[in-house]
Coordinates of C-alpha atoms and ligand atoms in Angstrom, one line a residue:
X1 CA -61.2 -56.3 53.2
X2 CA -58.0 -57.4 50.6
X3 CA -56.6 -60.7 51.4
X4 CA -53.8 -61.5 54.2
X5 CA -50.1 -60.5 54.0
X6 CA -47.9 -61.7 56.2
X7 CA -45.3 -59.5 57.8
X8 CA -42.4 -61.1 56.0
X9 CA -43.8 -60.0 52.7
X10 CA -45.1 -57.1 53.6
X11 CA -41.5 -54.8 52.2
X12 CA -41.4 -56.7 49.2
X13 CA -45.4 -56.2 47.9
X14 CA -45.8 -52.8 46.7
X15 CA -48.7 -50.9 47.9
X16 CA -50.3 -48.1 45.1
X17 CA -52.0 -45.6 47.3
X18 CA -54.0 -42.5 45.9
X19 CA -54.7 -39.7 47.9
X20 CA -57.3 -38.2 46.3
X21 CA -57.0 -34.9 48.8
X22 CA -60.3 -32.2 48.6
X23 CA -61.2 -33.9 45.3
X24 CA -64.5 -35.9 44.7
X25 CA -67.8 -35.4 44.6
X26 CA -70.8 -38.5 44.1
X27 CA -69.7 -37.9 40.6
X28 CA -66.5 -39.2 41.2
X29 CA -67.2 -42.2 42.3
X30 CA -67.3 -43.8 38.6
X31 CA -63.4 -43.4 38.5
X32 CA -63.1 -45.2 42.0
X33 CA -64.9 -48.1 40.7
X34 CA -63.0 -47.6 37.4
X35 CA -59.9 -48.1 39.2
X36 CA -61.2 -51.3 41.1
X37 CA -62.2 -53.1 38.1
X38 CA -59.6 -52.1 36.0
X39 CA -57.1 -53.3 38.7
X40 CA -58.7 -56.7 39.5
X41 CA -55.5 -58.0 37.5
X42 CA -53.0 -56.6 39.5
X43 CA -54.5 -57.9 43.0
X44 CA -52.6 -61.0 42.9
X45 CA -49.1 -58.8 43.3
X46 CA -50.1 -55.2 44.6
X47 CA -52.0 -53.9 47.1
X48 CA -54.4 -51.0 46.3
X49 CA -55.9 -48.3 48.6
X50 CA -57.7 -45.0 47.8
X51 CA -57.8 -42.3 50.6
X52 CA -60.9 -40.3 49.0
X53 CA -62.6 -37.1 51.3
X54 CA -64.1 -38.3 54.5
X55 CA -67.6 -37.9 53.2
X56 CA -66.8 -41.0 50.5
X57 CA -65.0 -43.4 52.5
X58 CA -68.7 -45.2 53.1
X59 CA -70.1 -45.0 49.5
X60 CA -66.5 -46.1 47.7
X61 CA -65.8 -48.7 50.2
X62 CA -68.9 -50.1 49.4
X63 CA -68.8 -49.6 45.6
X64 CA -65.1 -51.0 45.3
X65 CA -64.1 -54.7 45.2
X66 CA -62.4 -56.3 48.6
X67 CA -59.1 -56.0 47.1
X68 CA -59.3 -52.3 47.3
X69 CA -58.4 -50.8 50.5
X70 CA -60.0 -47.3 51.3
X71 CA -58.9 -44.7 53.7
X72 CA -59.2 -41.2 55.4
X73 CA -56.5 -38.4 55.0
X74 CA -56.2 -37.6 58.3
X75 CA -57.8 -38.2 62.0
X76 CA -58.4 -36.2 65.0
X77 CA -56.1 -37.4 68.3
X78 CA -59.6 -37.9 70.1
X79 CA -62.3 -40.8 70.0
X80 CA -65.1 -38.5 70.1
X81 CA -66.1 -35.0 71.9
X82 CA -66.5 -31.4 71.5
X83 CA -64.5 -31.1 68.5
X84 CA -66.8 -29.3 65.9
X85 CA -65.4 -30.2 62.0
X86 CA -63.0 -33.7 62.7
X87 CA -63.3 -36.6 62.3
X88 CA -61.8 -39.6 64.7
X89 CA -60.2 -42.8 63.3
X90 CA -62.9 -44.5 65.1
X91 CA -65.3 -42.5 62.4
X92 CA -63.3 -43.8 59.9
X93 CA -63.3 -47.3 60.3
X94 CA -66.9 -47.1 61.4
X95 CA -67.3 -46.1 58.0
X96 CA -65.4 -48.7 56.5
X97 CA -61.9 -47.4 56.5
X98 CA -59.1 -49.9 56.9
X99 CA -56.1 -46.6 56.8
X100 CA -55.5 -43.0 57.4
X101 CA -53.1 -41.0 56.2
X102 CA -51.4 -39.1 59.4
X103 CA -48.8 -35.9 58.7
X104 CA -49.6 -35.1 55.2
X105 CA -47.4 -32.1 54.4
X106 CA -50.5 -30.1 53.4
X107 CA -52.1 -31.0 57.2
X108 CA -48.4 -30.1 58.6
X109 CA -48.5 -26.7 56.7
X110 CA -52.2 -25.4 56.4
X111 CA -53.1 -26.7 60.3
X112 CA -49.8 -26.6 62.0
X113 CA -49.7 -30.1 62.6
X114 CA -46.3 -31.0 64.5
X115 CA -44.8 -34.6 64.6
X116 CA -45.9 -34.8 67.6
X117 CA -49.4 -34.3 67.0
X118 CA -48.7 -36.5 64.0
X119 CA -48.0 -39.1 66.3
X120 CA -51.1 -38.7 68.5
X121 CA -53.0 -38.9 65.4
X122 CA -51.1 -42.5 65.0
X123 CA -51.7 -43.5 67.8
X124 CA -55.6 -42.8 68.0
X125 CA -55.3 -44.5 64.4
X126 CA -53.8 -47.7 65.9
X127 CA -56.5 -47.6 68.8
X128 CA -59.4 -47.7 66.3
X129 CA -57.7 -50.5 64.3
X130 CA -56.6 -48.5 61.3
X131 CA -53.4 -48.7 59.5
X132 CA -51.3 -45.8 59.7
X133 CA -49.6 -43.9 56.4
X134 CA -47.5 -41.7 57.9
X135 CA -45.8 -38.9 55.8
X136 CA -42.5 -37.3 56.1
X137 CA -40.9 -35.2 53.9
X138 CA -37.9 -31.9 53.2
X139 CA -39.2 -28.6 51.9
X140 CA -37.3 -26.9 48.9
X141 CA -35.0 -24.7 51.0
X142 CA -34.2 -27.7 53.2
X143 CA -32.8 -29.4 50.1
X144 CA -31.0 -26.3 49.2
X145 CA -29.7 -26.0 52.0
X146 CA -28.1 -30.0 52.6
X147 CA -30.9 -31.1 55.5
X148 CA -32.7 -33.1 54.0
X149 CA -31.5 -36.2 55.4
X150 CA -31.9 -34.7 59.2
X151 CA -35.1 -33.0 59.0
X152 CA -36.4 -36.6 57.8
X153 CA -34.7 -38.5 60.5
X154 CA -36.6 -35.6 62.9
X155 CA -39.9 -35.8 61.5
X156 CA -39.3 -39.8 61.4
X157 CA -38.8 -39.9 65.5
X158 CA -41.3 -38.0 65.8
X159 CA -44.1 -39.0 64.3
X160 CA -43.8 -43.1 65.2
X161 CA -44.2 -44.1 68.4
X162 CA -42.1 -47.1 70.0
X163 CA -44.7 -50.2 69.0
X164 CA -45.2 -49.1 65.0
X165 CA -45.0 -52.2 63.2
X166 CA -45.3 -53.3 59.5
X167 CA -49.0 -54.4 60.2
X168 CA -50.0 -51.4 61.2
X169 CA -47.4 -48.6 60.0
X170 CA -46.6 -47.6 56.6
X171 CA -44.4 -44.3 56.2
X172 CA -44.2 -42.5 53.0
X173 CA -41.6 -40.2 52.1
X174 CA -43.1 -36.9 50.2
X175 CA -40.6 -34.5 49.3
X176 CA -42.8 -31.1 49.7
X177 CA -41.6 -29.7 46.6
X178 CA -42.5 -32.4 44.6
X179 CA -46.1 -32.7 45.6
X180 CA -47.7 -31.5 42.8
X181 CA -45.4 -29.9 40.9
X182 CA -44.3 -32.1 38.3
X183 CA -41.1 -32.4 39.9
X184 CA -39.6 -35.3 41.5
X185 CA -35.9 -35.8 42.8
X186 CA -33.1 -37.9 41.1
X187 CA -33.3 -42.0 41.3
X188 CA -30.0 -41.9 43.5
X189 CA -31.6 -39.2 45.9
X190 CA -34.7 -41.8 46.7
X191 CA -32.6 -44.4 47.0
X192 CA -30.2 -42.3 49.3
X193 CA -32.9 -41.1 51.7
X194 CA -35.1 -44.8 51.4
X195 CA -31.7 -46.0 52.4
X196 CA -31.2 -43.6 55.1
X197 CA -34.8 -43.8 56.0
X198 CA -34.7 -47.9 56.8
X199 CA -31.3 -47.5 58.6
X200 CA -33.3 -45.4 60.8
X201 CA -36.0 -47.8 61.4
X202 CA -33.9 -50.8 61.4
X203 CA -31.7 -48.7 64.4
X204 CA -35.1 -48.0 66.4
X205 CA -37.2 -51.5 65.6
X206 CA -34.5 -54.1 65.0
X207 CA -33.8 -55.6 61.8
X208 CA -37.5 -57.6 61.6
X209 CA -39.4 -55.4 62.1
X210 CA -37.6 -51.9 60.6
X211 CA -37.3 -54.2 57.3
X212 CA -40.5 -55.0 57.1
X213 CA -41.9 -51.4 57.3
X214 CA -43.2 -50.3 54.0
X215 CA -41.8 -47.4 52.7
X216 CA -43.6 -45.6 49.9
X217 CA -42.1 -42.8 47.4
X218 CA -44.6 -40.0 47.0
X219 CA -44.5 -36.9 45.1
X220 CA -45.4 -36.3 41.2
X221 CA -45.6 -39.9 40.6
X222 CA -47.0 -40.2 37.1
X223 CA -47.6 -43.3 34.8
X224 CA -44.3 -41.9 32.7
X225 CA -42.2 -42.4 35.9
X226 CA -43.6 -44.9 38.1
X227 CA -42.0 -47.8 36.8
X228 CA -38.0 -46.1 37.2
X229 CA -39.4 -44.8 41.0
X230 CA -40.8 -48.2 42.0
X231 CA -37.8 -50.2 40.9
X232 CA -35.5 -47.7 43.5
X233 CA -34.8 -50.3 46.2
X234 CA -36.4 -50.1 49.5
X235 CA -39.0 -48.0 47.5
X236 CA -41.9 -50.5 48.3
X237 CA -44.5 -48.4 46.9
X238 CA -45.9 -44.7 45.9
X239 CA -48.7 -42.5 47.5
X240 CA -50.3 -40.5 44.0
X241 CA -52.0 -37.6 44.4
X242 CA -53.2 -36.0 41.1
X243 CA -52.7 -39.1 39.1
X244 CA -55.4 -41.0 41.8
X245 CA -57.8 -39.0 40.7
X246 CA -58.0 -40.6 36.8
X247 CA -58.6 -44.4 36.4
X248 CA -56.5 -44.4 33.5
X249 CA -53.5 -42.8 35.5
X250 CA -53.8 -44.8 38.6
X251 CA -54.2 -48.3 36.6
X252 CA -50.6 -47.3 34.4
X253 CA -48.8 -46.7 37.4
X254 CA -50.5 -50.1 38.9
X255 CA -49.7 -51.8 35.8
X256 CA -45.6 -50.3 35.9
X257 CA -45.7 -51.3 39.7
X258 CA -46.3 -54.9 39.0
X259 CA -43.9 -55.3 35.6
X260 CA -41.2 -54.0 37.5
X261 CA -41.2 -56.8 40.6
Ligands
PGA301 P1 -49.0 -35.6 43.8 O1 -49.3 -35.7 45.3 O2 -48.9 -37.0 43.3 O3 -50.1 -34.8 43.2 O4 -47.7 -34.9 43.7 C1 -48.8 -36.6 46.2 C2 -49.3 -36.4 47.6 O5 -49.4 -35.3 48.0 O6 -49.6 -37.5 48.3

């Protein structure tokens, strides 16, 4: 596993995450170990996970160098049982995992998942020793409609439970419509809800420990924008979907994460 970082420094290393989502076959494999040599640079200053499909956590973490973290997308509530098609966070780190992503908007929309259940799925993640990426984030219409900054500080309360810490939470904030899309909001609108967002934590956890959360921008990051998103403050890192998927992607926006610290 990467090296130690103590809780102090945790909000000010930034932490590259790709969520590969349904993507990657055996094939695919080349680009994770792409992204792990390629990035063997950048260890000193970042820290690196990959959340590929369940069925690769094994093979990539055994193909990718220490300083690579790997991941699942999400985890079944339960440790084990008559649950046909999940997987536990026990699985997970069985397999080698050292994270899970809980409360993707994609789980939240295709399976229903509630903050509540988000924050079952935490806490089995925390009981099987993994580190939690929880996700948050306003649909278009919320935007539209001025609540963003409310339905975050919802799905926020919800989703953590009262004994999250930096070494074992991370919360990233995805808007939903900029998953994907090519879109991603203004500079001053992630700094506003970051802002917003560590208020919040600082309020529940005290200033220690609601500081030393990592929060992570995620939504369209792209090597062209990285560097301007990463040097929002309290941004202390970005979850990439499509742009995980290419070495070449994911290393630019490593290299922009560590020339803008
Ligand atoms: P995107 O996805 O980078 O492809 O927009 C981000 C995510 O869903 O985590």
């Amino acid at each position: 596993m990467g090296h130690e970082v103590g809780e102090n420094d945790l909000a000010q290393r930034l932490l590259i995450a790709g969520n590969w989502k349904m993507n990657g076959l055996a094939s695919h494999l080349n680009e994770g170990r792409a992204i792990s040599e390629g990035s063997r640079a950048f260890a000193p200053q970042l820290d690196l996970l990959l959340c590929p499909p369940a069925t690769l956590v094994r093979t990539l973490r055994d193909q990718l160098d220490d300083h690579v973290f790997v991941g699942g997308q999400t985890c079944h509530h339960a440790e084990k049982g008559a649950h046909t098609g999940e997987v536990s966070a026990e699985m997970l780190r069985d397999a080698g995992a050292s994270h899970v992503i809980v409360g993707h908007s994609e789980r939240r929309a295709d399976h229903g998942e509630s903050s509540e259940s988000v924050r079952s799925k935490l806490t089995a993640a925390h009981r099987a020793g993994l580190i939690a990426v929880v996700c948050i984030g306003e649909t278009l219409s919320e935007r539209e409609t001025g609540k963003t900054l409310g339905v975050l500080e919802t799905q926020l309360a919800g989703s953590l439970h009262d004994d999250v810490s930096a070494d074992d939470t991370i919360v990233a904030y995805e808007p939903v419509w900029a998953i994907g899309t090519g879109k991603t909001p203004s500079t001053d609108d992630v700094a506003q809800v970051h802002a917003h967002l560590r208020g919040k934590l600082i309020e529940r956890f005290g200033e220690d420990r609601g500081r030393a959360i990592r929060l992570l921008y995620g939504g369209s990051v792209q090597p062209a924008n990285a560097a301007t998103l990463l040097a929002v403050p309290d941004v202390d890192g970005a979850l990439v979907g499509g742009a995980s998927l290419k070495a070449s992607d994911f290393l630019a926006i490593c290299e922009a994460a560590c020339n803008c610290r």
